[in-house]
Coordinates of C-alpha atoms in Angstrom, one line a residue:
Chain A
X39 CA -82.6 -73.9 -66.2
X40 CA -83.6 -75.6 -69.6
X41 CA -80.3 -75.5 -71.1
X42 CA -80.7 -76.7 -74.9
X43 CA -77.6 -79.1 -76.0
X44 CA -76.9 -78.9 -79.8
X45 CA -74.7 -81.4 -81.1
X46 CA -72.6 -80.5 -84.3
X47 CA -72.0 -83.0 -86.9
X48 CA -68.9 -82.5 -88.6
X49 CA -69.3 -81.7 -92.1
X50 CA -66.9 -82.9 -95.2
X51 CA -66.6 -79.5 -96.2
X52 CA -63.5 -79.6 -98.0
X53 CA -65.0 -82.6 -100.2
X54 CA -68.2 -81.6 -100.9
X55 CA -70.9 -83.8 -100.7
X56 CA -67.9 -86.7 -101.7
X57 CA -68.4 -90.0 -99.6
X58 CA -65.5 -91.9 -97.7
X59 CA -65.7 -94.5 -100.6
X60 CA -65.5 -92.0 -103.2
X61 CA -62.4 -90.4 -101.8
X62 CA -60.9 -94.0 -101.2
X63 CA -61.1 -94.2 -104.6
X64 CA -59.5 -91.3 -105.7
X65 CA -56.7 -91.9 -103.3
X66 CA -56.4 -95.4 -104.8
X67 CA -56.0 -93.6 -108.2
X68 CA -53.8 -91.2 -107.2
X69 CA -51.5 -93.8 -106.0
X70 CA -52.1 -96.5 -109.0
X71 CA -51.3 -93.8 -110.9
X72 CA -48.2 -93.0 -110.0
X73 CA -47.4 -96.8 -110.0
X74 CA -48.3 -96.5 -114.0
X75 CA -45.8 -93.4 -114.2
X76 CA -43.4 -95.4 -112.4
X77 CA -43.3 -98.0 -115.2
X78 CA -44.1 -95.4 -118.0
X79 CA -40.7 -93.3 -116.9
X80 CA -38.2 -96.4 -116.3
X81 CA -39.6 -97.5 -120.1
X82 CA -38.4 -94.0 -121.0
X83 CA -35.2 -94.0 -119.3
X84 CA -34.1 -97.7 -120.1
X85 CA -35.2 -96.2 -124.0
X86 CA -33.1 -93.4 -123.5
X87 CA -30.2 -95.0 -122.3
X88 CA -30.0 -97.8 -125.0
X89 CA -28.2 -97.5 -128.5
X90 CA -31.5 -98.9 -130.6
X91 CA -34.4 -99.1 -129.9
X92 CA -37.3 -100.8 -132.3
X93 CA -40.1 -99.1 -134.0
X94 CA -43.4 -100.3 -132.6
X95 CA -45.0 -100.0 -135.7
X96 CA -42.8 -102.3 -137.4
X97 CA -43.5 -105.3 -134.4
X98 CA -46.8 -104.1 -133.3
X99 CA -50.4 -103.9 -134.5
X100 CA -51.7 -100.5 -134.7
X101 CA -54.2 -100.6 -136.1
X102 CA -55.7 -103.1 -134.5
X103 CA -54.7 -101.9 -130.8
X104 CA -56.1 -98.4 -132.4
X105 CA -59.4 -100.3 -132.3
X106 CA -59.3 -101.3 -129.1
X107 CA -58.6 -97.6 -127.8
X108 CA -61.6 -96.5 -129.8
X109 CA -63.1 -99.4 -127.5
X110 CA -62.2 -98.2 -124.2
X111 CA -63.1 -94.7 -125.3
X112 CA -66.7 -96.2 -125.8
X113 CA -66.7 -97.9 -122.6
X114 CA -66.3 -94.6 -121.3
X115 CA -68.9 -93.8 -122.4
X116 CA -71.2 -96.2 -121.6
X117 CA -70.1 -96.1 -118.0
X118 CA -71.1 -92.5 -117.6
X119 CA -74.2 -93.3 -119.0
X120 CA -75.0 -95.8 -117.0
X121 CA -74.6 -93.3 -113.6
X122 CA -76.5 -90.3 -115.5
X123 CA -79.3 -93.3 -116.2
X124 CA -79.3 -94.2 -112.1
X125 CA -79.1 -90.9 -111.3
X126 CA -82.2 -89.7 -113.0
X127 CA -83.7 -93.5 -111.4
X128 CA -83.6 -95.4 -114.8
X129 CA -83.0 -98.7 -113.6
X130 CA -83.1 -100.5 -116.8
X131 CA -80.7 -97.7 -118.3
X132 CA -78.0 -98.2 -115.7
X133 CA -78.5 -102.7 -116.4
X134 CA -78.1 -101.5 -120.4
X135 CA -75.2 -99.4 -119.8
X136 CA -73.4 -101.9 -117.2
X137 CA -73.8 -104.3 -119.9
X138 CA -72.3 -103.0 -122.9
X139 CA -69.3 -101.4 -120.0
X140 CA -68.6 -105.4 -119.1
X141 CA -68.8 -106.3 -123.1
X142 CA -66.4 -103.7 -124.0
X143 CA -64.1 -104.7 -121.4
X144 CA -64.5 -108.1 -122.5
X145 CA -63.6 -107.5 -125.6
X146 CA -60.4 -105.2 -124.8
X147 CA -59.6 -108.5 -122.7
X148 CA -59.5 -110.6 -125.5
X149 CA -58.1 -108.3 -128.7
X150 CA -55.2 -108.1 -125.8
X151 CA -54.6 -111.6 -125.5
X152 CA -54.3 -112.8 -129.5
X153 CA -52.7 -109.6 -130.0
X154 CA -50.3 -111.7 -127.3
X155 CA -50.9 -114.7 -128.9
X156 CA -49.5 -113.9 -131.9
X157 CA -46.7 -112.0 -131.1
X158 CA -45.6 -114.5 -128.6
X159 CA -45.6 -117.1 -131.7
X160 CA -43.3 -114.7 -133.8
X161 CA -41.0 -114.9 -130.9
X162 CA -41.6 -111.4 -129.4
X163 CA -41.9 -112.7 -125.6
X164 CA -40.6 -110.9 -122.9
X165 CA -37.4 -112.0 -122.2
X166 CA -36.8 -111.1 -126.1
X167 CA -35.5 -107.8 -125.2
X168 CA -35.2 -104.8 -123.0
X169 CA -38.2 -103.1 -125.4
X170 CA -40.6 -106.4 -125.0
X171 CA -40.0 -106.3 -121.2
X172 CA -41.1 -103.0 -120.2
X173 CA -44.3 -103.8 -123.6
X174 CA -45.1 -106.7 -121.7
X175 CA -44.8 -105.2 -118.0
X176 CA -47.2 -102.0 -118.9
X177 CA -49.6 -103.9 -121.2
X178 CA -49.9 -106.8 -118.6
X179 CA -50.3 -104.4 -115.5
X180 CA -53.1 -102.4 -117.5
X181 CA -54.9 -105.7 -118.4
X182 CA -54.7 -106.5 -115.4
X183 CA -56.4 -103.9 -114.5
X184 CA -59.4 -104.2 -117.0
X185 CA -59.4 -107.7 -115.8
X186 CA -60.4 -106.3 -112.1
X187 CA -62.4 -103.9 -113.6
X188 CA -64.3 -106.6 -115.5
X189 CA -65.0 -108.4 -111.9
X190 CA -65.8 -104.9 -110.5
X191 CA -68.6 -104.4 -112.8
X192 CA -70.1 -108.0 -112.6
X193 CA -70.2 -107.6 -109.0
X194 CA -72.0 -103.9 -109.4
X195 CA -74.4 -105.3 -112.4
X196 CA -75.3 -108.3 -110.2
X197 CA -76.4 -105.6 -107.7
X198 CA -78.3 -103.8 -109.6
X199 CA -80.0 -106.7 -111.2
X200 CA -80.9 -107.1 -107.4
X201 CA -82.8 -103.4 -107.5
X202 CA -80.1 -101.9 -105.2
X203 CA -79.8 -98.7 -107.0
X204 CA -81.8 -96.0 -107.1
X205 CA -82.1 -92.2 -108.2
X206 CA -81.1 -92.0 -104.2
X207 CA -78.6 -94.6 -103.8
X208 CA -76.3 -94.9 -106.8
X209 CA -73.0 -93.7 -104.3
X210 CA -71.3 -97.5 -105.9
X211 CA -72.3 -96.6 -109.2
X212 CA -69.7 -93.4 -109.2
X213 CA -67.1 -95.3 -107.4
X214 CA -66.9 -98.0 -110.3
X215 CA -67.1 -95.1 -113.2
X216 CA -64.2 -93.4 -111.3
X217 CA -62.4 -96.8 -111.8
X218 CA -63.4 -97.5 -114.7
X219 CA -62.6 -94.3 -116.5
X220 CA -59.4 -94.2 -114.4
X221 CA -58.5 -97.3 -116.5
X222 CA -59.0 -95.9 -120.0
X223 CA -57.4 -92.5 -118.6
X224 CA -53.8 -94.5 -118.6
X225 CA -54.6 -96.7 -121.5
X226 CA -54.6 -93.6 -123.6
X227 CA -51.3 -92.4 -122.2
X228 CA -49.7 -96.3 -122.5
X229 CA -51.1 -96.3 -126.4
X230 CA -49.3 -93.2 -126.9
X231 CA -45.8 -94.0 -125.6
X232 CA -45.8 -97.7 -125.8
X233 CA -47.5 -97.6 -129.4
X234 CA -47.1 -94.4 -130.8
X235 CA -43.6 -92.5 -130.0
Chain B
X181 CA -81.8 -86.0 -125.3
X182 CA -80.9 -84.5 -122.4
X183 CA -77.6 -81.9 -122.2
X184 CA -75.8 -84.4 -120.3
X185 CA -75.8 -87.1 -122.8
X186 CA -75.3 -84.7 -125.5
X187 CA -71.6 -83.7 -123.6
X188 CA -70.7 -87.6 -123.7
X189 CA -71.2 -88.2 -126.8
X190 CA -69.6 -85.1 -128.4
X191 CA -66.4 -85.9 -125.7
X192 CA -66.6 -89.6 -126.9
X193 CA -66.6 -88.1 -130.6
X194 CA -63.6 -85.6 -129.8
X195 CA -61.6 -88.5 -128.0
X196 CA -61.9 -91.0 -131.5
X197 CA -61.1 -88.2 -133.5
X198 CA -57.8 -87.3 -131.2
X199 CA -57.0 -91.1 -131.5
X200 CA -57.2 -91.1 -135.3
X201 CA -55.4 -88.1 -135.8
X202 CA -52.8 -89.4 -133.5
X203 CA -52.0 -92.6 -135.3
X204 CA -51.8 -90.2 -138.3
X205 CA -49.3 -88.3 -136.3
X206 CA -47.0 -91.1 -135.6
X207 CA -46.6 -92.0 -140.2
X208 CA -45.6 -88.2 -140.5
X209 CA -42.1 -87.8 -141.4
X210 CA -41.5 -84.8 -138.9
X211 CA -39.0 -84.2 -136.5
X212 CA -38.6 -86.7 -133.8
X213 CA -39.1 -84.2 -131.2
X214 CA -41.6 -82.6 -133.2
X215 CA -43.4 -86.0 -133.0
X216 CA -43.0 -86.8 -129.1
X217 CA -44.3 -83.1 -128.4
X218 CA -47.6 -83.8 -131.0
X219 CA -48.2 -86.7 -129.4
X220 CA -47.8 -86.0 -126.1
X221 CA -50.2 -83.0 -126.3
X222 CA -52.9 -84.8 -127.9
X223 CA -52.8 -87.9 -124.9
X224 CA -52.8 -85.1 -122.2
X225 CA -55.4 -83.3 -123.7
X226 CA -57.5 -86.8 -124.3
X227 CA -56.7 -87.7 -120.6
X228 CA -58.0 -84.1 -119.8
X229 CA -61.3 -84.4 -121.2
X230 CA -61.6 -87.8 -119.9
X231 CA -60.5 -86.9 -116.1
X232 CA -62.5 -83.2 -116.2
X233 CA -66.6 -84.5 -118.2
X234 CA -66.4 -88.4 -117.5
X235 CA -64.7 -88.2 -113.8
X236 CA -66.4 -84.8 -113.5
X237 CA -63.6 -83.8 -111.4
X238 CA -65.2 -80.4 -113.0
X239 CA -68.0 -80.6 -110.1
X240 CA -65.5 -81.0 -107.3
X241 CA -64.5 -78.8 -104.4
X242 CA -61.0 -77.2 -104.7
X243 CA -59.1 -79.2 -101.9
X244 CA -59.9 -82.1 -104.7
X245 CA -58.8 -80.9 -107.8
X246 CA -55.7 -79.5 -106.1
X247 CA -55.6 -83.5 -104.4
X248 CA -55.7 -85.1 -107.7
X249 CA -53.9 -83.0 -109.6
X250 CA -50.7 -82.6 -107.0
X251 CA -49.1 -85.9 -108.3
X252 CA -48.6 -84.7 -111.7
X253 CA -45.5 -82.4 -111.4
X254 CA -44.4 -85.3 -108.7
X255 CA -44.6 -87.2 -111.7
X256 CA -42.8 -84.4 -113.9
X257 CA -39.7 -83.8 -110.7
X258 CA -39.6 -88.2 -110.8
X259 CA -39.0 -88.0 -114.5
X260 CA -36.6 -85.9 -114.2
X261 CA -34.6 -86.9 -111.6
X262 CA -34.2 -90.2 -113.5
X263 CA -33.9 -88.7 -116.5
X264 CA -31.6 -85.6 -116.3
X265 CA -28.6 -86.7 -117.3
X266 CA -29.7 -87.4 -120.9
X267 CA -28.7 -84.3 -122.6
X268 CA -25.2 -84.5 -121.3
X269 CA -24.8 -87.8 -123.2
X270 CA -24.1 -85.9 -126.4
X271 CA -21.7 -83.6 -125.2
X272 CA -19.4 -85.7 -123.6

């Protein structure tokens, strides 16, 4: 008897046509997040708890940190373009795009650090007070994150200077964005409290 | 230009406005609360557009959205647990 043998592959139903990377990633996010609300939330309590508390506008630069949201916010949106350029197999889009993603960041990087500068010079350091800790903790630990995000796109533009991506293959491309996006998510969130309220 | 790029740019456009007209919130001379609430509104609803057109968590499955969005009243039950003593501060 000819008996025909089928074999099933297990589908990722639940996740679409999501890779294992891709969900890595999200998982990643899921938890950095909640890192980010950790600090966000003792900021808030420690805030709550103490008599005074200073004004940001009155030690920070607004404006200028205004700018460097609009920055990120552009970043954004480079980095989206730069997948919907690989998608649709535009190799030179997606270098374009990477490019002015890693100049951006760049940029945030270094608005970030004489904003630092300076108010490290006016004596505004972080053991100056309960309010410049937890400024300093959640600024650093976002730039920190740029900073990685910085390498992460080197690494992904290098690759694609290489010709790895394709309208077929652009699977790292998403991953990055999700990161990427991810970190200008939170900044907008940081700006608000650490900045704003 | 193609739809898609057309959706960036007007998200991108939407976000810098948000920003601006948040900065503008934070000179008002409103109610504290009042502020905090503002605020906090417009930075959900910029990390909204941000997570839902540029993460296009819009295009995924269900089990997903409900996996990314599940931490956010964990958040919300962290906050205040740490937090829920506060309004009794005034009282006594």
């Amino acid at each position: 008897m000819n008996q025909q043998n089928t074999i099933s592959i297990p589908t990722n139903d639940p996740f679409g046509k999501a890779t294992n990377g891709k969900l890595g990633m999200w998982l990643l996010i899921i938890v950095d997040g909640l890192s980010f609300a950790g600090l966000l939330i003792a900021g808030a309590a420690l805030r709550a708890s103490s008599d005074s508390w200073p004004i940001a506008g009155e030690l920070l630069n607004i404006p200028l940190t205004a700018f460097n949201t609009f920055l990120l916010i552009c970043t954004s949106f480079t980095m989206v373009m730069a997948l919907s350029s690989i998608q649709r197999g535009d190799e030179k889009g997606l270098k374009t795009y990477l490019l002015y993603t890693l100049l951006g960041g760049i940029l945030f990087l270094g608005i970030q650090a004489w904003e630092y500068y300076h108010l490290i010079h006016g004596g505004f350091t972080i053991s100056s007070s309960m309010y410049a800790s937890t400024f300093y903790v959640t600024t650093c630990f976002h730039g920190l994150h740029v900073f990685s995000g910085v390498i992460y796109i080197s690494c992904i533009l290098w690759q694609a200077m290489q010709g790895k991506y394709s309208a077929d293959n652009w699977d790292h491309v998403e991953i990055l964005g999700l990161f990427w996006h991810f970190v200008d998510l939170v900044w907008i969130l940081v700006f608000t409290i650490i900045y704003l309220i | 230009m193609d739809k898609n790029k057309q959706l960036y740019i007007r998200t991108a456009i939407i976000l810098a406005i948000l920003t601006v007209l948040e900065i503008g919130i934070s000179y008002l001379t409103i109610s504290r609360m009042g502020q905090i609430v503002l605020l906090m509104t417009f930075a959900i609803t910029k990390m909204m557009l941000v997570a839902w057109i540029y993460m296009h968590v819009q295009h995924e499955t269900k089990t997903l959205k409900w996996i990314i969005f599940i931490p956010i009243p964990a958040g919300i039950l962290f906050t205040i647990s740490l937090m829920y003593d506060i309004p009794f501060r005034w009282v006594v």
